[in-house]
PDB file of C-alpha atoms in Angstrom:
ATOM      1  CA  UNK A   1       0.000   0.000   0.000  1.00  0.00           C
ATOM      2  CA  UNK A   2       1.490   3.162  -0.902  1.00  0.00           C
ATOM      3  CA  UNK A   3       1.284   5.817   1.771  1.00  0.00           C
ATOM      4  CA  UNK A   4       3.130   8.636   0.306  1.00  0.00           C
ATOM      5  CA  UNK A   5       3.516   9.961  -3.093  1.00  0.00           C
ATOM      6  CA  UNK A   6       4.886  12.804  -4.427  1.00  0.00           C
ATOM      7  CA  UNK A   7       4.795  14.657  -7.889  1.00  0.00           C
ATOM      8  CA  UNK A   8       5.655  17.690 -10.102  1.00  0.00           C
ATOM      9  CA  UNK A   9       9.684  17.256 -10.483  1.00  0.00           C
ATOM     10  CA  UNK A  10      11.325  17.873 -13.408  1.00  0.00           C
ATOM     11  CA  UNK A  11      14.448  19.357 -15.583  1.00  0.00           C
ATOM     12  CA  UNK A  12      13.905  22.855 -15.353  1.00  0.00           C
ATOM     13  CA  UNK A  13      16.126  26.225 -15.875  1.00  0.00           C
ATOM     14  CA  UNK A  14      17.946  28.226 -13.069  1.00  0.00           C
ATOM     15  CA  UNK A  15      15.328  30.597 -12.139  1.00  0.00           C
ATOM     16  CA  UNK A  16      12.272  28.902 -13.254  1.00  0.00           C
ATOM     17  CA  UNK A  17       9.589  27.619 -11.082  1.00  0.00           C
ATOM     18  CA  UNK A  18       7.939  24.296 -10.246  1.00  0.00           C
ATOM     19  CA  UNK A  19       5.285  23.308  -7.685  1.00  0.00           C
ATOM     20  CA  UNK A  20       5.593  19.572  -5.687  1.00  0.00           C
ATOM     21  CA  UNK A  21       2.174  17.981  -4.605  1.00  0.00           C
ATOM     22  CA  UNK A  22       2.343  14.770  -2.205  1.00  0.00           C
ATOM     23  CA  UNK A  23      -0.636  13.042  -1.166  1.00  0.00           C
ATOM     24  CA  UNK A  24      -0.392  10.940   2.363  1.00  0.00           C
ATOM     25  CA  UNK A  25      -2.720   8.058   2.228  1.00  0.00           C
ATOM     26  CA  UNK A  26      -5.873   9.077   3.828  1.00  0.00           C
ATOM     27  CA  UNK A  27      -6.164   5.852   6.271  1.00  0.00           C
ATOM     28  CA  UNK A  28      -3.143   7.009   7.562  1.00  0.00           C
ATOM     29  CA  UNK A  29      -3.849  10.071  10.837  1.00  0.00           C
ATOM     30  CA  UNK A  30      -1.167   9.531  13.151  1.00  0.00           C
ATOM     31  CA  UNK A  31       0.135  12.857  12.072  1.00  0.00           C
ATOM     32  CA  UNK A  32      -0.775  16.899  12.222  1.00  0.00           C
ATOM     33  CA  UNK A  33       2.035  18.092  10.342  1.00  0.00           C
ATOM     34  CA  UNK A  34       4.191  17.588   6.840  1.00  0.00           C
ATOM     35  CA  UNK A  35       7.491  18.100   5.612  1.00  0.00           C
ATOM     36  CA  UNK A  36       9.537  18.226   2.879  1.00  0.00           C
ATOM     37  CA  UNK A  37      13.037  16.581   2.542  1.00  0.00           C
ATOM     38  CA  UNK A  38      15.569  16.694   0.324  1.00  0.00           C
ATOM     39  CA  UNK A  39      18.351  14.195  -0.348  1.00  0.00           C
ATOM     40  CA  UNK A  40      21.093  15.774  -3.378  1.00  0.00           C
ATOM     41  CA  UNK A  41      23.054  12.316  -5.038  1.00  0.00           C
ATOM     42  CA  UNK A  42      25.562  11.322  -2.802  1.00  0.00           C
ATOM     43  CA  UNK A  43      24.657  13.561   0.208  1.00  0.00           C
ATOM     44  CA  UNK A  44      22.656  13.044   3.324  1.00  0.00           C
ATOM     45  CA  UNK A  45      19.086  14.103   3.511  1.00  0.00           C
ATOM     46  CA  UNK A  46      18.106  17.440   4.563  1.00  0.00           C
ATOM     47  CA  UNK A  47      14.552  18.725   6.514  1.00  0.00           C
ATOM     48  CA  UNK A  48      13.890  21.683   3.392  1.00  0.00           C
ATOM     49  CA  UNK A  49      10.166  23.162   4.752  1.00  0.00           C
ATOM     50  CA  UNK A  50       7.456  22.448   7.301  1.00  0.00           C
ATOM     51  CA  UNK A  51       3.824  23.369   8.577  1.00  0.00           C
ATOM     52  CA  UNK A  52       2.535  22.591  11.548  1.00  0.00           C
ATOM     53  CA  UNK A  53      -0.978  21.602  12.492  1.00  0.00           C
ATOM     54  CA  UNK A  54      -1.493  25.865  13.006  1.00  0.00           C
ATOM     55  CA  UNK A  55      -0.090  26.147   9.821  1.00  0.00           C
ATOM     56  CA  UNK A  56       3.377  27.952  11.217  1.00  0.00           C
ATOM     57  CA  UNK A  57       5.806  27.080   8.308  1.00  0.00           C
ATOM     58  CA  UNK A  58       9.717  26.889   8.681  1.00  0.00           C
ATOM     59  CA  UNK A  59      12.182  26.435   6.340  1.00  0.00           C
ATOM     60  CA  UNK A  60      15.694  25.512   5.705  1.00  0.00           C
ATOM     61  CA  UNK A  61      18.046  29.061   5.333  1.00  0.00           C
ATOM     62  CA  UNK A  62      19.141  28.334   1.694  1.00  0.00           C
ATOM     63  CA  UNK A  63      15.583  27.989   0.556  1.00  0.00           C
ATOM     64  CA  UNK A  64      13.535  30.977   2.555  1.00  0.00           C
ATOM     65  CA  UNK A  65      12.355  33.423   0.494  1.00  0.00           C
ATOM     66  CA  UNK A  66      12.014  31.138  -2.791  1.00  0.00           C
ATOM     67  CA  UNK A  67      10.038  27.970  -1.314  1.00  0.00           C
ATOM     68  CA  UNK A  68       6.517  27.864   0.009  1.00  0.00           C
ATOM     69  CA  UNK A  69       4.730  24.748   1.661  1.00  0.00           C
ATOM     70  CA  UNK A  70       1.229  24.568   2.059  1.00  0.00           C
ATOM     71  CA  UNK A  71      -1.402  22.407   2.300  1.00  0.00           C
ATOM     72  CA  UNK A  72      -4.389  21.423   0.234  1.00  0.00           C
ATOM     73  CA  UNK A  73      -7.926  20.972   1.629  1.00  0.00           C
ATOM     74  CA  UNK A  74      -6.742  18.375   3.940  1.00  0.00           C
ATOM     75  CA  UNK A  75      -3.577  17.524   5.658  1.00  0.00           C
ATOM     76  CA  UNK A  76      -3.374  14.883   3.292  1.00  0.00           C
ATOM     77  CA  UNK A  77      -2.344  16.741   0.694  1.00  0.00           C
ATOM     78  CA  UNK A  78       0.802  19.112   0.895  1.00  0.00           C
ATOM     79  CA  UNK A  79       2.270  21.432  -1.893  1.00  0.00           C
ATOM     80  CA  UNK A  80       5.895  22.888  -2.552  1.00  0.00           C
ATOM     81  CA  UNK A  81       6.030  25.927  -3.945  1.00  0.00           C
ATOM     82  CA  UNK A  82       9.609  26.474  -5.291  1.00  0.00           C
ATOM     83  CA  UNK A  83      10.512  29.457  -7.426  1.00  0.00           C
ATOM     84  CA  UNK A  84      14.249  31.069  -8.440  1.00  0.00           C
ATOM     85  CA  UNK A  85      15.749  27.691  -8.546  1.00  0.00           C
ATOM     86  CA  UNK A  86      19.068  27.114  -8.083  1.00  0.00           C
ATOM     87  CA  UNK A  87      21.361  24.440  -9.845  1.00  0.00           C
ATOM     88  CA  UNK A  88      22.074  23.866  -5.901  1.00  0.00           C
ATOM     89  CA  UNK A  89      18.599  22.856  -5.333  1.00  0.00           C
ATOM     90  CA  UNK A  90      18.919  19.730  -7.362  1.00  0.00           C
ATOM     91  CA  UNK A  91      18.040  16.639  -5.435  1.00  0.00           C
ATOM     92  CA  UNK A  92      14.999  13.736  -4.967  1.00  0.00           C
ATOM     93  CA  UNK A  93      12.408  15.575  -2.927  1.00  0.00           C
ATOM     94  CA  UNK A  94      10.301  13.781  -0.370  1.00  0.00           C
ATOM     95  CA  UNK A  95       7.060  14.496   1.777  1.00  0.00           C
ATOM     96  CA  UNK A  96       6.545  13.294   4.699  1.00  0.00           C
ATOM     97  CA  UNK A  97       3.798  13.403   7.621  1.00  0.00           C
ATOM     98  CA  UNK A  98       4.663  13.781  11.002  1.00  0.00           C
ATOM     99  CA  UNK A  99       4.428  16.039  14.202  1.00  0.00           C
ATOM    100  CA  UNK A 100       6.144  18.747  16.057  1.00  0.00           C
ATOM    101  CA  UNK A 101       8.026  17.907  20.015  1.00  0.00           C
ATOM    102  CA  UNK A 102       8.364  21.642  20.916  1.00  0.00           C
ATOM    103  CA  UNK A 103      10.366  23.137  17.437  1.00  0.00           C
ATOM    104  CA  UNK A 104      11.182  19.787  16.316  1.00  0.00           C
ATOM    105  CA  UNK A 105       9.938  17.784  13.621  1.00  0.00           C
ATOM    106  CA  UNK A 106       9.497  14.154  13.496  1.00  0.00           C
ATOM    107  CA  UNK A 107       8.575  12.560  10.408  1.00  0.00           C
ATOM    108  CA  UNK A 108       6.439   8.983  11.053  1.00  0.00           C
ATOM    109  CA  UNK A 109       4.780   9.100   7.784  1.00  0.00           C
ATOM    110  CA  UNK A 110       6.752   8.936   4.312  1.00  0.00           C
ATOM    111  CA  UNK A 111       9.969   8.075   2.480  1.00  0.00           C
ATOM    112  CA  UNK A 112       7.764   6.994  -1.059  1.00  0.00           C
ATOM    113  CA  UNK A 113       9.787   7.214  -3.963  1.00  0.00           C
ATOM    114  CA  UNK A 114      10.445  10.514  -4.197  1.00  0.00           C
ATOM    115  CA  UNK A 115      10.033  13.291  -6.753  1.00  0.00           C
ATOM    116  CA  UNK A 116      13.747  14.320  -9.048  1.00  0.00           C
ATOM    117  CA  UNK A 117      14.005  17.906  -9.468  1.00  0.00           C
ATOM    118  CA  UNK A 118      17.065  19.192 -11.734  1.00  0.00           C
ATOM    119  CA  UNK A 119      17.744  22.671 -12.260  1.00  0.00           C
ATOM    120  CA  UNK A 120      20.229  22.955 -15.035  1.00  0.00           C
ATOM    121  CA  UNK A 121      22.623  26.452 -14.991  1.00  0.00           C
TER     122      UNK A 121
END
């Protein structure tokens, strides 16, 4: 059963846009929040945006200013708004469901297959 999936990477352009969608499997509420990961080839994974359940979003320094996450209707789905790209921004992108202990995130919900995003210089 799949319980994560993610969409909308592609080969784009420094300084173009895309927008990442991930849907969380709907039988699946042990979480009140979502992030977004990043992992570039051959480096470790790294925590790129969050909401919480108030809808208080955080993001990695590199990427404030040019990302956006939101959700959809539910907090089953969850978007990533990413504009000015950045060859540096390159990686496999994942979403994941989890919850905040005090300002830290724990993911218990994710790790699907991913979505590439390439942004070529």
């Amino acid at each position: 059963q799949v319980q994560v999936e993610e969409s909308g990477g592609g080969l784009v352009q420094a300084g173009e846009s895309l927008t990442l969608s991930c849907g969380i499997s709907s039988s699946i509420n042990s979480f009140n929040a979502a992030g977004w990961y990043r992992q570039p080839l051959g480096k470790e994974r790294e925590l790129v945006a969050t909401i919480s359940a108030g809808g208080r979003t955080n993001y990695l320094d590199s990427v404030k200013g040019r990302f956006t996450i939101s959700r959809g209707d539910t907090k089953h789905t969850v978007y990533l708004q990413m504009n000015s790209l950045k060859p540096d921004d390159t990686a496999v992108y994942y979403c994941t469901g989890g919850n905040f202990q005090g300002n830290t995130y724990y993911p218990n919900v994710g790790w699907g297959h991913g979505t590439q995003v390439t942004v070529s210089s």
